[in-house]
XYZ file of N, CA and C in Angstrom:
801
model
N 10.685 32.211 22.525
C 11.718 33.376 22.338
C 11.019 34.488 23.076
N 11.841 35.374 23.981
C 11.124 36.456 24.391
C 11.014 37.606 23.733
N 9.859 38.004 23.462
C 9.448 39.055 22.560
C 10.109 40.484 23.021
N 10.371 40.688 24.196
C 11.051 41.854 24.420
C 12.622 42.077 24.262
N 13.209 40.705 24.114
C 14.592 40.604 23.605
C 14.676 40.772 22.116
N 13.588 40.060 21.373
C 13.628 40.096 20.065
C 13.506 41.497 19.592
N 12.442 42.219 20.090
C 12.385 43.775 19.779
C 13.676 44.608 19.950
N 14.502 44.247 20.829
C 15.676 44.818 20.908
C 16.643 44.542 19.908
N 16.550 43.546 19.404
C 17.469 43.202 18.273
C 17.250 44.090 16.954
N 18.430 44.451 16.333
C 18.383 45.131 15.084
C 17.637 44.345 13.977
N 17.197 45.109 13.099
C 16.537 44.252 11.798
C 17.478 44.331 10.522
N 17.364 43.378 9.764
C 18.076 43.248 8.589
C 16.942 43.149 7.410
N 17.326 43.583 6.138
C 16.369 43.343 4.896
C 16.627 42.347 3.948
N 15.589 41.496 3.932
C 15.784 40.343 3.097
C 15.013 40.524 1.865
N 15.804 40.670 0.580
C 15.258 40.864 -0.718
C 14.997 39.504 -1.357
N 13.910 39.196 -1.717
C 13.372 37.918 -1.898
C 12.899 37.937 -3.418
N 13.548 37.396 -4.267
C 13.282 37.433 -5.698
C 14.461 37.366 -6.619
N 14.157 36.821 -7.921
C 15.326 36.998 -8.914
C 15.959 38.423 -9.060
N 17.185 38.405 -9.285
C 17.828 39.714 -9.577
C 17.272 40.301 -10.711
N 16.981 39.410 -11.810
C 16.461 39.909 -13.148
C 15.228 40.451 -13.075
N 14.273 40.064 -12.249
C 12.939 40.493 -11.963
C 12.703 41.945 -11.136
N 11.794 42.504 -11.612
C 11.409 43.770 -11.067
C 10.534 43.288 -9.642
N 9.918 42.386 -9.643
C 9.039 41.894 -8.456
C 9.786 41.309 -7.532
N 10.301 42.137 -6.801
C 11.413 41.642 -5.360
C 10.714 42.221 -4.315
N 10.402 40.960 -3.224
C 9.738 41.201 -2.128
C 10.786 41.634 -0.853
N 10.473 42.535 -0.272
C 11.583 42.978 0.958
C 10.909 42.771 2.293
N 11.517 42.203 3.056
C 11.132 41.669 4.516
C 12.285 42.227 5.368
N 11.562 43.017 6.437
C 12.658 43.488 7.596
C 12.370 42.620 8.750
N 13.536 41.590 9.030
C 13.328 40.641 10.108
C 14.441 40.957 11.261
N 14.099 40.579 12.459
C 14.963 40.836 13.515
C 16.144 39.637 13.358
N 17.202 40.474 13.614
C 18.474 39.364 13.549
C 18.651 38.177 14.416
N 18.067 38.441 15.886
C 17.931 37.572 16.690
C 17.168 36.256 16.317
N 16.093 36.701 15.425
C 15.106 35.426 15.032
C 15.813 34.622 13.930
N 16.746 35.290 13.158
C 17.141 34.512 11.907
C 18.318 33.822 12.643
N 19.035 34.331 13.668
C 20.082 33.652 14.099
C 19.953 32.576 14.812
N 18.714 32.648 15.298
C 18.291 31.330 16.234
C 17.565 30.225 15.310
N 16.905 30.668 14.338
C 16.165 29.696 13.457
C 17.196 29.007 12.434
N 18.157 29.766 11.810
C 18.758 29.195 10.810
C 20.313 29.274 10.860
N 20.952 28.225 10.421
C 22.305 28.190 10.497
C 23.050 28.974 9.428
N 22.383 29.080 8.418
C 22.858 29.851 7.288
C 22.989 31.331 7.630
N 21.746 31.659 8.164
C 21.692 33.291 8.402
C 22.667 33.481 9.777
N 22.770 32.396 10.429
C 23.707 32.437 11.720
C 25.216 32.954 11.185
N 25.620 32.191 10.011
C 26.846 32.301 9.673
C 27.218 33.519 8.812
N 26.111 34.143 8.177
C 26.042 35.136 7.473
C 26.222 36.508 8.311
N 25.228 36.413 9.474
C 25.175 37.585 10.442
C 26.233 37.606 11.234
N 27.035 36.693 11.715
C 27.998 36.635 12.631
C 29.634 36.839 11.746
N 29.300 37.320 10.441
C 30.598 37.273 9.699
C 30.807 38.754 9.270
N 31.847 38.927 8.458
C 32.023 40.441 7.830
C 31.741 40.446 6.568
N 30.813 39.354 6.088
C 30.398 39.646 4.717
C 29.592 40.860 4.445
N 29.831 41.237 3.242
C 29.231 42.606 2.793
C 27.550 42.726 3.197
N 26.876 41.510 3.036
C 25.534 41.862 3.514
C 25.343 42.197 5.002
N 26.185 41.761 5.784
C 26.272 42.125 7.099
C 26.227 43.783 7.192
N 27.423 44.313 6.567
C 27.565 45.698 6.479
C 26.468 46.527 5.826
N 25.988 46.023 4.685
C 25.035 46.647 3.812
C 23.544 46.579 4.494
N 23.411 45.682 5.779
C 22.168 45.098 6.453
C 21.317 44.825 5.526
N 21.567 43.979 4.510
C 20.800 43.524 3.409
C 21.153 42.383 2.913
N 20.230 41.358 2.671
C 20.572 39.858 2.231
C 19.826 39.618 1.029
N 20.210 39.206 -0.056
C 19.566 38.938 -1.382
C 19.162 37.556 -1.054
N 18.022 37.124 -1.504
C 17.779 35.713 -1.842
C 17.247 35.516 -3.103
N 18.145 34.937 -4.123
C 17.488 34.946 -5.365
C 17.627 33.794 -6.112
N 17.611 32.564 -5.520
C 17.762 31.249 -6.034
C 16.198 30.849 -6.241
N 16.020 29.679 -7.168
C 14.677 29.472 -7.496
C 13.974 28.812 -6.273
N 14.537 28.418 -5.240
C 13.651 27.971 -3.998
C 13.444 29.126 -3.118
N 14.138 30.269 -3.539
C 13.683 31.558 -2.494
C 12.487 32.237 -3.111
N 11.330 31.601 -2.502
C 9.959 32.339 -2.983
C 9.411 33.116 -1.898
N 8.693 34.084 -2.216
C 7.923 34.772 -1.162
C 7.078 34.048 -0.209
N 6.410 33.003 -0.959
C 5.630 32.286 -0.041
C 6.446 31.323 0.978
N 7.358 30.790 0.509
C 8.126 29.936 1.413
C 8.938 30.615 2.364
N 9.222 31.956 1.980
C 9.903 32.828 3.131
C 8.852 33.120 4.447
N 7.580 33.433 3.781
C 6.858 34.045 4.690
C 6.240 32.816 5.713
N 6.407 31.605 5.178
C 6.115 30.494 6.016
C 7.218 30.366 7.039
N 8.344 30.745 6.616
C 9.721 30.502 7.450
C 9.554 31.572 8.561
N 9.409 32.847 8.213
C 9.184 33.891 9.243
C 8.074 33.712 10.157
N 6.817 33.187 9.505
C 5.654 32.675 10.640
C 6.308 31.926 11.739
N 6.972 30.825 11.246
C 7.543 29.777 12.240
C 8.555 30.169 13.169
N 9.396 31.035 12.460
C 10.461 31.629 13.203
C 9.875 32.449 14.528
N 9.109 33.154 14.166
C 8.454 34.127 15.312
C 7.431 33.388 16.208
N 6.510 32.563 15.496
C 5.418 31.935 16.381
C 5.697 30.479 16.526
N 6.393 29.739 16.023
C 6.591 28.526 16.217
C 5.696 27.592 15.465
N 5.056 28.195 14.532
C 3.876 27.223 13.606
C 3.713 28.284 12.369
N 3.214 27.514 11.551
C 2.918 28.183 10.191
C 1.874 27.479 9.225
N 1.197 28.268 8.545
C 0.218 27.486 7.766
C -0.116 28.244 6.419
N 0.140 27.463 5.357
C -0.011 27.992 3.952
C -1.276 28.721 3.676
N -1.287 29.843 3.210
C -2.386 30.635 2.667
C -2.616 30.149 1.388
N -2.984 28.996 1.071
C -3.360 28.644 -0.499
C -4.139 27.434 -0.384
N -4.551 27.246 -1.693
C -5.630 26.246 -1.824
C -4.733 24.686 -2.213
N -3.490 24.806 -2.222
C -2.591 23.654 -2.623
C -1.485 23.791 -1.407
N -1.754 23.241 -0.342
C -0.834 23.383 0.852
C 0.361 22.482 0.557
N 0.005 21.177 0.021
C 1.203 20.169 0.000
C 2.200 20.931 -1.119
N 2.002 21.675 -2.069
C 3.020 22.048 -3.002
C 3.786 23.314 -1.981
N 3.087 24.015 -1.285
C 3.575 24.959 -0.180
C 4.661 24.505 0.634
N 4.361 23.410 1.168
C 5.055 22.823 2.114
C 6.257 22.266 1.351
N 6.113 21.622 0.139
C 7.327 21.155 -0.616
C 8.393 22.360 -0.880
N 7.815 23.345 -1.443
C 8.680 24.583 -1.499
C 9.312 25.128 -0.394
N 8.581 25.220 0.875
C 9.012 25.574 2.199
C 10.121 24.607 2.609
N 10.012 23.478 2.575
C 10.924 22.448 2.686
C 12.365 22.723 1.956
N 12.240 23.093 0.598
C 13.513 23.208 0.152
C 13.954 24.443 0.664
N 13.420 25.486 0.630
C 13.945 26.682 1.340
C 14.645 26.689 2.680
N 14.019 25.558 3.520
C 14.469 25.156 4.779
C 15.696 24.616 4.793
N 15.850 23.701 3.542
C 17.173 22.855 3.430
C 18.395 24.097 2.966
N 17.982 24.766 2.054
C 18.780 25.820 1.786
C 19.472 26.657 2.968
N 18.517 27.110 3.650
C 19.013 28.020 4.933
C 19.241 27.292 6.120
N 19.482 25.961 6.133
C 19.848 24.973 7.103
C 18.957 25.331 8.395
N 17.548 25.246 8.337
C 16.668 25.761 9.390
C 15.984 24.229 9.599
N 16.840 23.612 10.571
C 16.517 22.173 10.856
C 14.988 22.156 11.602
N 14.510 22.864 12.722
C 13.352 22.951 13.205
C 12.290 23.359 12.508
N 12.454 24.128 11.350
C 11.452 24.489 10.329
C 11.349 23.257 9.443
N 12.319 22.610 8.878
C 12.201 21.555 8.052
C 11.460 20.369 8.602
N 11.491 20.301 9.880
C 10.898 19.068 10.584
C 9.438 19.463 10.860
N 9.052 20.758 11.059
C 7.845 21.075 11.123
C 7.021 20.926 9.931
N 7.610 21.420 8.814
C 7.070 21.529 7.644
C 6.962 20.082 7.218
N 7.822 19.165 7.392
C 7.656 17.757 6.996
C 6.439 17.106 7.642
N 6.509 17.326 8.929
C 5.443 16.752 9.880
C 3.761 17.245 9.228
N 3.750 18.565 9.031
C 2.410 19.167 8.492
C 2.363 18.338 7.002
N 3.424 18.233 6.302
C 3.342 17.653 4.803
C 2.675 16.259 4.955
N 3.196 15.382 5.819
C 3.001 13.988 6.011
C 1.460 14.032 6.411
N 0.992 14.777 7.536
C -0.388 14.732 7.909
C -1.286 15.133 6.658
N -0.917 15.940 5.969
C -1.811 16.654 4.611
C -1.848 15.455 3.672
N -0.595 14.848 3.508
C -0.561 13.868 2.471
C -1.179 12.446 2.809
N -1.182 12.252 4.162
C -1.925 10.840 4.596
C -3.222 11.037 4.453
N -3.840 12.086 4.707
C -5.438 12.434 4.567
C -5.677 12.515 3.026
N -4.918 13.164 2.325
C -5.303 13.294 0.894
C -5.222 11.966 0.012
N -4.339 11.138 0.505
C -4.480 10.025 -0.283
C -5.133 8.923 0.309
N -5.473 9.168 1.680
C -6.583 7.851 2.017
C -7.867 8.470 1.312
N -8.167 9.741 1.380
C -9.288 10.145 0.649
C -9.521 9.661 -0.998
N -8.198 9.981 -1.467
C -8.017 9.718 -3.077
C -8.208 8.337 -3.109
N -7.736 7.327 -2.406
C -7.684 5.789 -2.393
C -9.228 5.393 -2.405
N -10.092 5.976 -1.449
C -11.557 5.845 -1.410
C -12.176 5.999 -2.739
N -12.023 7.441 -3.178
C -12.418 7.833 -4.566
C -12.055 6.839 -5.520
N -10.945 6.544 -5.581
C -10.391 5.796 -6.838
C -11.060 4.453 -6.940
N -11.362 3.917 -5.795
C -11.954 2.650 -5.656
C -13.597 2.785 -5.885
N -14.070 4.082 -5.865
C -15.533 4.140 -5.757
C -16.191 4.872 -7.000
N -15.341 5.745 -7.795
C -15.827 6.358 -8.841
C -15.121 6.125 -10.133
N -15.737 6.661 -11.239
C -15.121 6.488 -12.532
C -14.303 7.649 -12.713
N -13.302 7.636 -13.590
C -12.343 8.814 -14.089
C -13.263 9.980 -14.532
N -14.510 9.606 -15.112
C -15.160 10.669 -15.894
C -15.979 11.410 -14.614
N -16.331 10.828 -13.515
C -17.271 11.423 -12.596
C -16.254 12.993 -12.138
N -17.379 13.528 -11.439
C -16.970 15.025 -11.015
C -15.752 15.100 -9.983
N -15.582 13.751 -9.095
C -14.687 13.884 -8.440
C -13.291 13.381 -8.780
N -13.269 13.199 -10.328
C -11.779 12.901 -10.790
C -11.035 13.941 -10.993
N -11.596 15.266 -10.712
C -10.965 16.339 -10.979
C -9.851 16.694 -9.873
N -10.495 16.506 -8.799
C -9.345 16.601 -7.464
C -8.467 15.523 -7.554
N -8.786 14.568 -7.978
C -7.889 13.351 -7.921
C -6.495 13.789 -9.065
N -7.132 14.196 -9.992
C -6.080 14.642 -11.049
C -5.438 15.690 -10.451
N -5.823 16.580 -9.922
C -5.062 17.833 -9.412
C -4.149 17.139 -8.333
N -4.394 16.419 -7.392
C -3.477 15.793 -6.221
C -2.388 15.166 -7.082
N -2.614 14.368 -8.031
C -1.556 13.590 -8.669
C -0.466 14.387 -9.603
N -1.084 15.593 -9.878
C -0.432 16.563 -10.675
C 0.489 17.200 -9.589
N -0.053 17.529 -8.537
C 0.986 18.205 -7.558
C 2.031 17.225 -6.987
N 1.727 15.907 -6.902
C 2.530 14.837 -6.542
C 3.657 14.889 -7.541
N 3.355 14.862 -8.855
C 4.490 14.944 -9.787
C 5.430 15.867 -9.597
N 4.791 17.025 -9.307
C 5.636 18.196 -8.918
C 6.528 18.359 -7.947
N 5.879 17.789 -7.072
C 6.596 17.644 -5.764
C 7.819 16.595 -6.080
N 7.546 15.458 -6.603
C 8.670 14.467 -6.821
C 9.748 15.041 -7.586
N 9.487 15.816 -8.642
C 10.548 16.607 -9.342
C 11.301 17.653 -8.520
N 10.669 18.400 -7.876
C 11.123 19.433 -7.030
C 12.123 18.760 -5.970
N 11.699 17.915 -5.200
C 12.334 17.236 -4.003
C 13.564 16.551 -4.498
N 13.499 15.711 -5.469
C 14.422 14.921 -5.981
C 15.505 15.951 -6.699
N 15.233 16.957 -7.126
C 16.290 17.639 -7.860
C 17.084 18.413 -6.831
N 16.375 18.891 -5.700
C 17.278 19.945 -4.865
C 17.615 19.351 -3.460
N 17.366 17.855 -3.201
C 17.815 17.424 -1.746
C 18.648 16.121 -2.124
N 19.330 15.796 -1.069
C 20.447 14.654 -1.217
C 20.119 13.655 -0.152
N 20.595 12.498 -0.303
C 20.697 11.407 0.621
C 22.220 10.784 0.451
N 22.670 9.897 1.298
C 23.837 9.175 1.135
C 23.766 7.679 0.656
N 22.536 7.374 0.422
C 22.342 6.011 -0.020
C 23.105 5.841 -1.718
N 23.754 4.628 -1.726
C 24.259 4.083 -2.820
C 24.091 2.600 -2.958
N 23.742 2.063 -4.277
C 23.653 0.763 -4.114
C 22.279 0.158 -3.583
N 21.294 1.006 -3.768
C 20.098 0.518 -3.049
C 19.625 -0.811 -3.766
N 19.470 -0.883 -5.181
C 19.017 -1.887 -6.126
C 19.750 -3.061 -5.814
N 20.952 -3.165 -5.708
C 21.868 -4.210 -5.467
C 21.616 -4.728 -4.077
N 21.087 -3.949 -3.091
C 20.721 -4.553 -1.679
C 19.620 -5.398 -1.870
N 18.776 -5.464 -2.954
C 17.668 -6.184 -2.948
C 17.878 -7.687 -3.356
N 19.054 -8.086 -3.731
C 19.247 -9.422 -4.175
C 20.549 -10.074 -3.501
N 20.599 -11.328 -3.219
C 21.804 -11.644 -2.645
C 23.139 -11.394 -3.468
N 24.246 -11.400 -2.859
C 25.562 -11.321 -3.564
C 26.010 -12.622 -4.080
N 25.473 -13.615 -3.352
C 25.898 -15.119 -3.879
C 24.610 -16.012 -3.824
N 24.395 -16.752 -4.760
C 23.211 -17.422 -5.092
C 23.142 -18.451 -4.042
N 24.278 -18.760 -3.280
C 24.075 -19.858 -2.290
C 23.712 -19.145 -0.790
N 23.650 -17.778 -0.744
C 23.403 -17.321 0.598
C 21.951 -17.758 1.254
N 22.143 -18.278 2.436
C 20.744 -18.601 2.985
C 19.845 -17.194 3.114
N 18.681 -17.687 2.953
C 17.622 -16.594 2.830
C 17.952 -15.613 4.324
N 17.687 -16.226 5.435
C 17.980 -15.521 6.735
C 19.140 -14.839 6.734
N 20.340 -15.274 6.318
C 21.365 -14.490 6.383
C 21.324 -13.244 5.414
N 20.861 -13.377 4.048
C 20.566 -12.208 3.127
C 19.827 -11.163 3.842
N 18.513 -11.895 4.563
C 17.548 -10.860 5.187
C 18.263 -10.109 6.268
N 19.054 -10.481 6.907
C 19.870 -9.899 8.237
C 20.683 -8.826 7.525
N 21.403 -8.909 6.365
C 22.101 -8.217 5.900
C 21.421 -6.898 5.234
N 20.221 -7.408 4.770
C 19.563 -6.125 4.287
C 18.917 -5.464 5.214
N 18.445 -6.128 6.325
C 17.987 -5.207 7.535
C 19.095 -4.341 8.077
N 20.121 -4.854 8.046
C 21.249 -4.207 8.627
C 21.485 -2.860 7.811
N 21.504 -3.060 6.517
C 21.793 -1.987 5.528
C 20.666 -0.968 5.666
N 19.450 -1.301 5.688
C 18.151 -0.544 5.745
C 18.282 0.236 7.018
N 18.742 -0.196 8.086
C 18.507 0.541 9.169
C 19.914 1.623 9.296
N 20.898 1.302 8.416
C 21.897 2.408 8.585
C 22.045 3.358 7.532
N 21.053 3.130 6.452
C 20.921 4.108 5.300
C 20.354 5.425 5.697
N 20.606 6.422 5.213
C 19.971 7.693 5.518
C 19.123 8.000 4.406
N 18.037 8.571 4.735
C 17.020 9.125 3.594
C 16.395 10.542 3.864
N 16.427 11.383 3.060
C 15.848 12.711 3.145
C 14.389 12.298 3.643
N 13.918 13.204 4.557
C 12.742 13.015 5.278
C 11.511 13.182 4.033
N 11.617 14.308 3.266
C 10.668 14.470 2.325
C 10.628 13.444 1.127
N 11.702 12.923 0.731
C 11.897 12.003 -0.144
C 11.230 10.802 0.393
N 11.434 10.310 1.604
C 11.022 9.283 2.259
C 9.407 9.425 2.315
N 8.688 10.561 2.418
C 7.399 10.716 2.208
C 6.761 10.512 0.983
N 7.515 11.012 -0.022
C 7.052 10.876 -1.324
C 7.075 9.284 -1.905
N 8.175 8.633 -1.593
C 8.334 7.124 -1.768
C 7.502 6.276 -1.138
N 7.226 6.654 0.506
C 6.361 5.714 1.143
C 4.831 5.794 0.530
N 4.387 7.058 0.491
C 3.073 7.264 -0.126
C 2.972 6.659 -1.503
N 3.909 6.663 -2.259
C 3.739 6.277 -3.651
C 3.673 4.571 -3.537
N 4.561 4.096 -2.576
C 4.539 2.622 -2.390
C 3.352 2.078 -1.674
N 2.653 2.988 -0.832
C 1.533 2.482 -0.285
C 0.063 2.459 -1.233
N 0.047 3.418 -2.213
C -0.893 3.554 -2.917
C -0.653 3.220 -4.365
N -0.153 1.941 -4.855
C 0.316 1.876 -6.220
C -0.585 1.791 -7.292
N -1.863 1.446 -7.089
C -2.843 1.464 -8.177
C -3.079 2.957 -8.383
N -3.195 3.911 -7.479
C -3.431 5.383 -7.647
C -2.421 5.842 -8.513
N -1.083 5.718 -8.127
C 0.148 6.289 -8.566
C 0.209 5.726 -10.163
N -0.118 4.544 -10.300
C -0.034 3.991 -11.689
C -1.042 4.567 -12.638
N -2.034 5.049 -12.024
C -3.082 5.675 -13.022
C -2.554 7.086 -13.569
N -1.445 7.427 -12.992
C -1.109 8.857 -13.664
C 0.202 8.467 -14.440
N 0.010 8.781 -15.673
C 1.075 8.484 -16.545
C 2.419 9.412 -16.406
N 2.245 10.565 -15.749
C 3.644 11.391 -15.443
C 4.240 10.883 -14.327
N 3.523 10.292 -13.134
C 4.388 9.820 -12.151
C 5.030 8.486 -12.564
N 4.168 7.614 -13.404
C 4.977 6.481 -13.821
C 6.127 6.753 -14.658
N 6.106 7.739 -15.423
C 7.529 8.336 -16.303
C 8.491 8.767 -15.343
N 8.077 9.388 -14.253
C 9.126 9.917 -13.127
C 9.850 8.815 -12.523
N 8.871 7.600 -12.059
C 9.699 6.482 -11.497
C 10.491 6.006 -12.576
N 10.374 6.009 -13.801
C 11.410 5.122 -14.756
C 12.564 6.301 -14.882
N 12.303 7.540 -14.903
C 13.515 8.544 -15.437
C 14.180 9.128 -14.073
N 13.765 8.765 -12.606
C 14.403 9.214 -11.683
C 14.779 8.167 -10.768
N 16.147 7.328 -10.968
C 16.569 6.352 -10.283
C 16.283 6.563 -8.845
N 16.668 7.452 -8.239
C 16.669 7.834 -6.870
C 15.122 7.428 -6.348
N 14.129 8.019 -7.040
C 12.798 7.837 -6.566
C 12.479 6.250 -6.695
N 12.761 5.673 -7.680
C 12.471 4.352 -7.851
C 13.191 3.451 -6.636
N 14.334 3.839 -6.551
C 15.299 3.058 -5.442
C 14.612 3.395 -4.251
N 14.075 4.418 -3.790
C 13.586 4.764 -2.521
C 12.136 4.139 -2.246
N 11.392 3.896 -3.476
C 10.044 3.126 -3.252
C 10.550 1.648 -3.045
N 11.666 1.290 -3.382
C 12.161 -0.341 -3.349
C 12.414 -0.157 -1.877
N 13.242 0.789 -1.339
C 13.708 0.812 -0.029
C 12.577 0.444 0.954
N 11.542 1.094 0.836
C 10.104 1.249 1.723
C 9.639 -0.112 1.511
N 9.612 -0.775 0.253
C 8.838 -2.043 0.179
C 9.817 -3.139 0.883
N 11.319 -2.892 0.792
C 12.121 -3.937 1.689
C 11.845 -3.868 2.979
N 11.633 -2.763 3.625
C 11.479 -2.467 5.033
C 10.101 -3.020 5.410
N 9.080 -2.932 4.480
C 7.829 -3.635 4.790
C 7.794 -4.964 4.781
N 8.628 -5.457 3.769
C 8.876 -7.094 3.779
C 9.432 -7.768 4.809
N 10.680 -6.982 5.272
C 11.600 -7.633 6.536
C 10.508 -7.514 7.654
N 9.711 -6.526 7.832
C 9.000 -6.466 9.072
C 7.669 -7.444 8.865
N 7.308 -7.816 7.699
C 6.042 -8.931 7.588
C 6.787 -10.263 7.756
N 8.027 -10.481 7.316
C 8.373 -11.600 7.478
C 8.875 -11.963 8.716
N 9.382 -10.989 9.496
C 9.636 -11.255 10.960
C 8.497 -11.520 11.929
N 7.272 -10.861 11.356
C 6.009 -11.116 12.217
C 5.406 -12.385 12.066
N 5.864 -12.855 10.886
C 5.404 -14.281 10.595
C 6.113 -15.442 11.264
N 7.418 -14.975 11.691
C 8.257 -15.973 12.528
C 8.761 -17.169 11.430
N 9.050 -16.693 10.444
C 9.597 -17.719 9.252
C 10.881 -18.511 9.610
N 11.448 -18.026 10.687
C 12.914 -18.420 10.886
C 12.835 -19.606 11.855
N 11.387 -19.982 12.296
C 11.245 -21.176 13.281
C 11.721 -22.441 12.387
N 11.327 -22.299 11.046
C 11.766 -23.293 10.301
C 12.769 -22.908 8.982
N 13.899 -22.705 9.614
C 14.993 -22.105 8.681
C 15.174 -23.078 7.446
N 15.004 -24.251 7.532
C 15.419 -25.146 6.136
C 14.585 -24.932 5.165
N 13.163 -24.434 5.349
C 12.399 -23.933 4.552
C 12.697 -22.646 3.729
N 13.487 -22.016 4.212
C 13.673 -20.603 3.332
C 15.377 -20.729 3.040
N 15.935 -21.787 3.089
C 17.399 -21.573 2.531
C 17.371 -21.687 1.226
N 18.544 -21.016 0.404
C 18.561 -21.081 -0.984
C 19.484 -22.036 -1.209
N 19.321 -22.987 -2.187
C 20.104 -24.173 -2.271
C 20.667 -24.112 -3.983
N 21.856 -24.520 -4.168
C 22.408 -24.505 -5.350
C 21.890 -25.964 -6.265
N 21.699 -25.678 -7.407
C 21.373 -26.962 -8.357
C 22.790 -27.708 -8.486
N 22.717 -29.048 -8.281
C 24.047 -29.769 -8.592
C 24.150 -29.748 -9.898
N 25.670 -29.585 -10.468
C 26.034 -29.580 -11.579
C 25.795 -31.222 -12.160
N 25.333 -31.125 -13.452
C 25.171 -32.524 -14.025
C 26.587 -33.474 -14.293
């Protein structure tokens, strides 16, 4: 984005925070930056809404936090952003939800990429610690803190994001007991390839599926698996994909008669 053109653009005040709170943060942002970075702001600023006339937009929903907004502004102006906090994963989750609300596709993709890199590293380290130390050791505190953050992210993301998957659980079993295994697997593979999953949901479910022992050590996350059907289904979704890939790599279809499902004859 050409800085000289940006500076020519008028600014608009964004008031961030609950309407019932006195602690409302005000940011003055160039219109051209908002229009280019967010479909939501583009619609508002190109309309005749009262916000445009007043030169002021109020952001007061639960996902509209100053921290998330500041990450978005950094990204909108600089093309990158970094949380100024000791818990970047949680900040990425909050920023992702804000990006979802304002329909900032580039921002969401960037946040997801950063969150995945952070989560992959954290859980690799955590898995090593889990297999190397006792829960009473000093290193158990960061483990507990990470899993607590993971639980918060699961609740946040699954409450405020959506996907179009239905009947995930039924896809795991053949509809007909006589269906040959290969045909059933082809059906599952086709369904998996066409189903859509929110990126951050995919991150949470995949990491959880990859580190089952670590996840199972946290009662809160175990409870979330039981109480949020979508989360449990997404974990199964990842496991199905992994199973399909593993089966194909082993070339089991070279001997299809070994994998056929047969009916028992009636007496």
